[in-house]
Amino acid sequence: MSSIAFAPAGQAIAKSPAKKQTVSASKHKKTSARVSSEYRVNPSKTKSMRPTKVHARKLAKPAADAEMFDSFVGKSSNSNLAIASTKALVMNQNTHEIIYSKNLDTPTPIASVTKLMTAMVVLDAKLNLNDEVSITEMDVDYLKGTSSRLPVGTTMTREDLLNLALIASENRAASALATHYPGGKQRFIQDMNAKAASLGMMNTHFEDSTGLNSNNVSTAMDLARMVHAAYQYPMIRQITTTSDYDLNVHRRQPLHFHNTNALVRESTHSSWEIGLSKTGYISEAGRCLVMQATIAGEPLILVLLDSVGKLTRIGDAKRIKKWMEHNYSTLSSQNKGGGDIVLTGLSMSKTLGEDAN
């Protein structure tokens, strides 16, 4: 089976290595035109996950009310996996085999998934994480009007800002990281787009550091590249898999923040092995979730975009986990004799050169 070679992630700098207003039609057309035919995939070959070589068949379209997927019991049969998210990708991080894909080359707003790129740009710049940084009026969200527990004038370290941006998806924290960047926000956005290009994310564009701007667009495939790159930073892995964070801002009691991904909060009491996580939501993007997780002994990259319903992205992740645990060991044992076992019928060879959260 052909494999996918990811572009170099760049140098990872870490302090502690522990542990749809939709994009306009013209914009969408322009962005879509950049999708190389090299990356196009016949959707009919990737809509089902099957434990043998298959002639792919289309799944029935999800019901209009995607809340039906919000119960965590699997809606999928043993052979096929039904995903409610509009765009999705499941990839083996080691072999780069695409296990499941759905509209993987369709550009879409990505909301706060953006903050993974924000963190990489900050760490690449080797800025002092102990520097004191203040929330300014420039960091207030006047675009979406989202709330924040960080009043203008609040001072904390750059490391605190990283933690709040990645754990609690705090928009003012992500904005302040760009505000206090050498060259300011304009230079920060330039460096975000330069980083994306260096990772081969050719169908990705950033206009802010928070994801509140719906012109921050990417594809499921490009986000797999970004997750793989972010995973090379020990600090990003550690922060995004932290369930809770307390911030002392000179009040009687510290402010308590929790991870926006319920699966991370539950992971200490469940069988989830999550290595990296980030959620996202604005109305144009729907509910989004990207993760690196080990399932059935395999390191996977999960990208779930444009989900309807508060729990749909979590339900999709749980269905993926259930499917992998039920089918993957069977797949592996069948292939021990060297037989031609194909996970999805897809063979690709590429060089991958409410409040918003």
Coordinates of C-alpha atoms in Angstrom, one line a residue:
M1 CA 0.0 0.0 0.0
S2 CA 1.3 3.5 -0.8
S3 CA 2.2 5.7 2.0
I4 CA 2.1 9.4 2.8
A5 CA 5.3 11.2 3.7
F6 CA 4.6 14.2 6.0
A7 CA 6.6 17.4 5.6
P8 CA 9.1 18.1 8.4
A9 CA 7.5 19.7 11.4
G10 CA 10.2 22.2 11.9
Q11 CA 12.1 22.7 15.2
A12 CA 10.0 22.1 18.2
I13 CA 10.8 24.3 21.2
A14 CA 9.3 23.3 24.5
K15 CA 9.8 24.6 28.0
S16 CA 8.9 21.3 29.7
P17 CA 9.2 18.1 27.7
A18 CA 7.2 16.1 30.3
K19 CA 5.0 14.4 30.1
K20 CA -21.8 28.4 8.2
Q21 CA -21.9 32.4 7.5
T22 CA -19.8 30.2 5.1
V23 CA -16.8 31.5 3.1
S24 CA -18.2 33.5 0.2
A25 CA -18.8 31.6 -3.0
S26 CA -16.0 33.5 -4.8
K27 CA -13.6 32.8 -1.9
H28 CA -14.5 29.2 -1.8
K29 CA -14.1 28.8 -5.5
K30 CA -10.8 30.5 -5.4
T31 CA -9.6 28.3 -2.6
S32 CA -10.9 25.1 -4.1
A33 CA -9.1 25.9 -7.3
R34 CA -5.8 25.5 -5.5
V35 CA -6.5 21.9 -4.6
S36 CA -4.2 20.0 -6.8
S37 CA -5.6 17.0 -8.6
E38 CA -2.8 15.0 -7.0
Y39 CA -4.8 15.3 -3.7
R40 CA -8.2 14.5 -5.1
V41 CA -9.9 11.3 -4.1
N42 CA -13.0 9.6 -5.4
P43 CA -15.4 10.1 -2.5
S44 CA -17.2 6.9 -3.3
K45 CA -14.1 4.9 -2.3
T46 CA -13.8 6.5 1.1
K47 CA -17.2 6.6 2.7
S48 CA -17.0 3.3 4.5
M49 CA -14.5 1.5 6.6
R50 CA -14.5 -2.2 6.0
P51 CA -12.3 -4.9 7.4
T52 CA -11.6 -6.5 4.0
K53 CA -10.9 -5.4 0.4
V54 CA -14.1 -3.8 -0.8
H55 CA -16.2 -2.4 -3.6
A56 CA -17.1 0.8 -1.7
R57 CA -20.8 1.7 -1.4
K58 CA -22.4 4.9 -0.3
L59 CA -23.8 5.2 3.2
A60 CA -27.2 6.6 3.7
K61 CA -27.1 10.3 4.3
P62 CA -27.4 11.3 7.9
A63 CA -30.8 12.5 9.1
A64 CA -31.2 16.2 8.9
D65 CA -31.2 16.4 12.7
A66 CA -27.7 15.4 13.5
E67 CA -28.5 15.3 17.2
M68 CA -29.5 11.7 16.6
F69 CA -25.7 11.0 16.7
D70 CA -25.3 12.6 20.1
S71 CA -25.9 9.4 22.0
F72 CA -22.5 7.7 22.4
V73 CA -23.7 4.3 21.5
G74 CA -22.4 3.5 18.0
K75 CA -24.7 3.9 15.1
S76 CA -22.4 1.9 12.8
S77 CA -22.5 -1.7 11.8
N78 CA -19.6 -4.0 12.3
S79 CA -18.4 -3.3 8.7
N80 CA -19.2 0.3 8.0
L81 CA -18.6 3.4 10.0
A82 CA -21.1 6.3 9.9
I83 CA -19.6 9.7 10.7
A84 CA -22.0 12.6 11.2
S85 CA -19.3 15.3 10.8
T86 CA -19.4 16.9 7.4
K87 CA -15.7 16.6 6.8
A88 CA -13.6 13.9 8.4
L89 CA -10.3 12.0 8.3
V90 CA -8.9 9.1 10.2
M91 CA -5.2 8.4 9.5
N92 CA -2.6 6.0 10.9
Q93 CA 0.1 8.4 12.1
N94 CA 2.9 5.8 11.6
T95 CA 2.0 4.3 8.3
H96 CA 0.1 7.4 7.0
E97 CA -2.6 5.1 5.7
I98 CA -6.0 6.8 5.4
I99 CA -8.5 4.6 7.2
Y100 CA -11.5 6.8 6.6
S101 CA -12.1 10.1 4.8
K102 CA -15.1 12.3 4.0
N103 CA -14.7 15.5 2.0
L104 CA -11.1 15.5 2.9
D105 CA -10.1 18.2 0.4
T106 CA -13.0 20.6 0.9
P107 CA -11.8 24.0 2.4
T108 CA -13.8 25.0 5.5
P109 CA -13.6 27.4 8.4
I110 CA -11.7 25.7 11.3
A111 CA -12.5 28.0 14.3
S112 CA -10.2 27.4 17.3
V113 CA -8.4 24.5 15.8
T114 CA -6.4 27.5 14.6
K115 CA -4.8 27.8 18.0
L116 CA -2.5 24.8 17.3
M117 CA -0.8 26.9 14.6
T118 CA -0.7 29.9 17.0
A119 CA 1.1 27.8 19.6
M120 CA 3.6 26.5 17.0
V121 CA 4.5 30.0 15.8
V122 CA 5.0 31.2 19.4
L123 CA 7.3 28.3 20.2
D124 CA 9.2 28.5 16.9
A125 CA 10.0 32.1 17.8
K126 CA 11.8 31.0 21.0
L127 CA 10.2 33.8 23.0
N128 CA 10.7 33.9 26.7
L129 CA 7.7 32.0 28.1
N130 CA 8.2 33.7 31.5
D131 CA 7.7 37.2 30.2
E132 CA 4.8 39.0 31.7
V133 CA 2.1 39.8 29.1
S134 CA -1.1 41.9 29.5
I135 CA -4.5 41.6 27.9
T136 CA -5.2 44.8 26.0
E137 CA -8.2 46.3 24.3
M138 CA -6.9 44.9 21.0
D139 CA -7.6 41.4 22.4
V140 CA -11.3 41.9 23.0
D141 CA -13.5 40.1 20.6
Y142 CA -15.7 42.6 18.8
L143 CA -16.2 40.3 15.8
K144 CA -18.3 37.5 17.5
G145 CA -18.8 39.1 20.9
T146 CA -17.5 36.1 22.8
S147 CA -17.1 36.3 26.5
S148 CA -13.9 36.1 28.5
R149 CA -12.8 35.8 32.1
L150 CA -9.7 37.8 31.4
P151 CA -10.4 41.5 31.8
V152 CA -8.4 44.1 30.0
G153 CA -5.3 44.8 32.0
T154 CA -4.9 41.2 33.3
T155 CA -1.3 40.3 33.4
M156 CA 0.2 36.8 33.2
T157 CA 3.1 35.0 31.7
R158 CA 3.3 34.0 28.0
E159 CA 3.3 30.3 29.2
D160 CA -0.1 31.0 31.0
L161 CA -1.4 32.4 27.7
L162 CA -0.4 29.3 25.9
N163 CA -2.1 27.1 28.5
L164 CA -5.3 29.1 28.4
A165 CA -5.4 29.2 24.6
L166 CA -4.9 25.5 24.2
I167 CA -6.7 24.1 27.2
A168 CA -9.7 26.4 27.6
S169 CA -9.6 27.8 24.1
E170 CA -9.4 31.3 25.6
N171 CA -9.6 33.8 22.7
R172 CA -8.1 36.8 24.5
A173 CA -5.1 34.6 25.5
A174 CA -4.6 33.6 21.8
S175 CA -5.0 37.2 20.7
A176 CA -2.5 38.4 23.2
L177 CA 0.1 36.0 22.0
A178 CA -0.1 37.7 18.6
T179 CA -0.4 41.2 20.0
H180 CA 2.9 40.8 22.0
Y181 CA 4.7 39.1 19.1
P182 CA 7.8 40.8 17.6
G183 CA 6.3 42.8 14.7
G184 CA 2.8 42.6 16.2
K185 CA -0.3 40.8 14.9
Q186 CA 0.4 41.5 11.2
R187 CA 3.8 39.7 11.4
F188 CA 2.3 36.9 13.5
I189 CA -0.3 36.2 10.8
Q190 CA 2.4 36.3 8.1
D191 CA 4.4 33.7 10.1
M192 CA 1.3 31.5 10.6
N193 CA 0.8 31.3 6.9
A194 CA 4.5 30.8 6.2
K195 CA 4.5 27.9 8.7
A196 CA 1.4 26.4 7.0
A197 CA 3.1 26.6 3.6
S198 CA 6.3 25.0 5.0
L199 CA 4.1 22.0 6.2
G200 CA 2.6 21.6 2.8
M201 CA -0.8 23.0 3.9
M202 CA -1.5 24.4 0.5
N203 CA -5.2 24.8 1.0
T204 CA -5.0 26.6 4.3
H205 CA -5.2 30.3 5.1
F206 CA -5.1 32.2 8.4
E207 CA -6.2 35.8 9.1
D208 CA -6.2 35.7 12.9
S209 CA -4.6 33.8 15.8
T210 CA -7.9 32.8 17.5
G211 CA -10.0 31.2 14.8
L212 CA -12.9 33.7 15.4
N213 CA -12.4 34.9 11.8
S214 CA -14.2 32.6 9.4
N215 CA -11.6 33.3 6.8
N216 CA -9.3 30.9 8.7
V217 CA -9.9 28.0 6.4
S218 CA -8.3 24.6 5.9
T219 CA -9.1 21.0 4.8
A220 CA -9.2 17.8 6.7
M221 CA -6.0 16.6 5.0
D222 CA -4.2 19.8 5.7
L223 CA -5.2 19.6 9.4
A224 CA -3.8 16.1 9.6
R225 CA -0.5 17.7 8.6
M226 CA -0.9 20.3 11.2
V227 CA -1.8 17.8 14.0
H228 CA 1.2 15.7 13.0
A229 CA 3.5 18.8 13.2
A230 CA 2.1 20.0 16.5
Y231 CA 2.6 16.6 17.9
Q232 CA 6.3 17.0 17.5
Y233 CA 6.2 19.7 20.2
P234 CA 6.3 18.1 23.7
M235 CA 4.9 21.3 25.3
I236 CA 1.8 21.3 23.0
R237 CA 1.2 17.6 23.7
Q238 CA 1.4 18.2 27.4
I239 CA -0.8 21.3 27.5
T240 CA -3.5 20.0 25.2
T241 CA -4.0 16.9 27.2
T242 CA -4.2 18.7 30.5
S243 CA -7.8 18.5 31.9
D244 CA -7.8 21.6 34.1
Y245 CA -5.7 24.7 34.7
D246 CA -5.7 27.2 37.6
L247 CA -4.6 30.8 37.1
N248 CA -3.7 33.1 40.0
V249 CA -4.6 36.6 38.9
H250 CA -4.2 38.2 42.3
R251 CA -7.6 37.3 43.5
R252 CA -8.7 35.5 46.6
Q253 CA -9.3 32.4 44.6
P254 CA -7.5 31.4 41.4
L255 CA -9.5 31.2 38.2
H256 CA -10.2 27.6 37.2
F257 CA -10.3 26.6 33.5
H258 CA -11.1 23.1 32.1
N259 CA -10.3 21.5 28.8
T260 CA -12.9 22.1 26.1
N261 CA -12.6 18.4 25.0
A262 CA -14.7 16.3 27.3
L263 CA -12.7 13.2 26.2
V264 CA -9.6 14.7 27.7
R265 CA -11.4 15.5 31.0
E266 CA -12.6 11.9 31.1
S267 CA -9.4 10.2 30.0
T268 CA -8.1 9.5 33.5
H269 CA -11.3 7.5 34.1
S270 CA -11.6 5.9 30.6
S271 CA -9.6 3.9 28.1
W272 CA -8.8 6.9 25.9
E273 CA -5.1 7.5 25.2
I274 CA -5.0 11.0 23.9
G275 CA -1.7 12.5 22.8
L276 CA -2.9 15.9 21.5
S277 CA -6.3 17.6 21.3
K278 CA -8.0 20.8 20.1
T279 CA -11.6 21.7 19.7
G280 CA -13.2 24.5 17.7
Y281 CA -16.5 26.2 17.2
I282 CA -18.0 29.2 15.4
S283 CA -21.3 29.1 13.6
E284 CA -19.6 29.1 10.2
A285 CA -17.3 26.2 11.1
G286 CA -19.7 24.1 13.1
R287 CA -18.3 21.9 15.9
C288 CA -14.7 20.7 15.2
L289 CA -12.3 18.3 16.9
V290 CA -8.8 17.2 16.0
M291 CA -6.9 14.7 18.0
Q292 CA -3.9 12.3 18.1
A293 CA -5.0 9.2 20.0
T294 CA -3.8 5.6 20.3
I295 CA -6.6 3.3 19.5
A296 CA -6.4 -0.5 19.2
G297 CA -2.6 -0.1 19.7
E298 CA -2.3 2.2 16.7
P299 CA -1.5 6.0 16.8
L300 CA -4.2 7.8 14.9
I301 CA -4.9 11.3 13.7
L302 CA -8.6 12.2 13.9
V303 CA -10.0 15.2 12.1
L304 CA -13.7 15.9 12.6
L305 CA -15.1 19.2 11.1
D306 CA -18.4 20.9 10.8
S307 CA -20.5 18.8 13.2
V308 CA -24.0 19.8 14.1
G309 CA -25.0 19.4 17.7
K310 CA -23.0 19.9 20.8
L311 CA -22.0 16.2 21.3
T312 CA -21.8 15.1 17.7
R313 CA -18.0 15.4 17.4
I314 CA -17.5 13.5 20.6
G315 CA -20.0 10.8 19.4
D316 CA -18.0 10.5 16.1
A317 CA -14.8 10.1 18.0
K318 CA -16.3 7.4 20.2
R319 CA -17.7 5.6 17.1
I320 CA -14.2 5.6 15.5
K321 CA -12.7 4.2 18.7
K322 CA -15.4 1.5 18.9
W323 CA -15.0 0.5 15.2
M324 CA -11.2 0.3 15.4
E325 CA -11.2 -1.8 18.6
H326 CA -13.8 -4.2 17.0
N327 CA -12.2 -4.5 13.6
Y328 CA -8.5 -3.5 13.6
S329 CA -7.1 -6.6 15.4
T330 CA -9.0 -8.8 12.9
L331 CA -7.5 -6.8 10.0
S332 CA -4.0 -7.2 11.3
S333 CA -4.3 -10.9 12.0
Q334 CA -5.7 -11.4 8.5
N335 CA -2.7 -9.7 7.0
K336 CA -0.1 -11.7 8.8
G337 CA 0.1 -14.1 5.9
G338 CA 1.0 -11.2 3.6
G339 CA -2.5 -11.0 2.0
D340 CA -3.6 -7.8 0.4
I341 CA -5.8 -6.3 3.1
V342 CA -7.1 -2.8 2.3
L343 CA -8.7 -0.7 5.0
T344 CA -10.8 1.6 2.9
G345 CA -10.3 0.7 -0.7
L346 CA -8.1 3.9 -0.9
S347 CA -4.5 3.8 -2.1
M348 CA -2.8 7.1 -2.2
S349 CA 0.8 8.4 -2.5
K350 CA 1.3 12.0 -1.6
T351 CA 4.0 14.2 -0.4
L352 CA 2.6 16.3 2.4
G353 CA 5.6 18.8 2.0
E354 CA -22.5 30.0 21.8
D355 CA -18.8 31.0 22.8
A356 CA -16.3 30.0 20.3
N357 CA -13.8 27.3 21.5

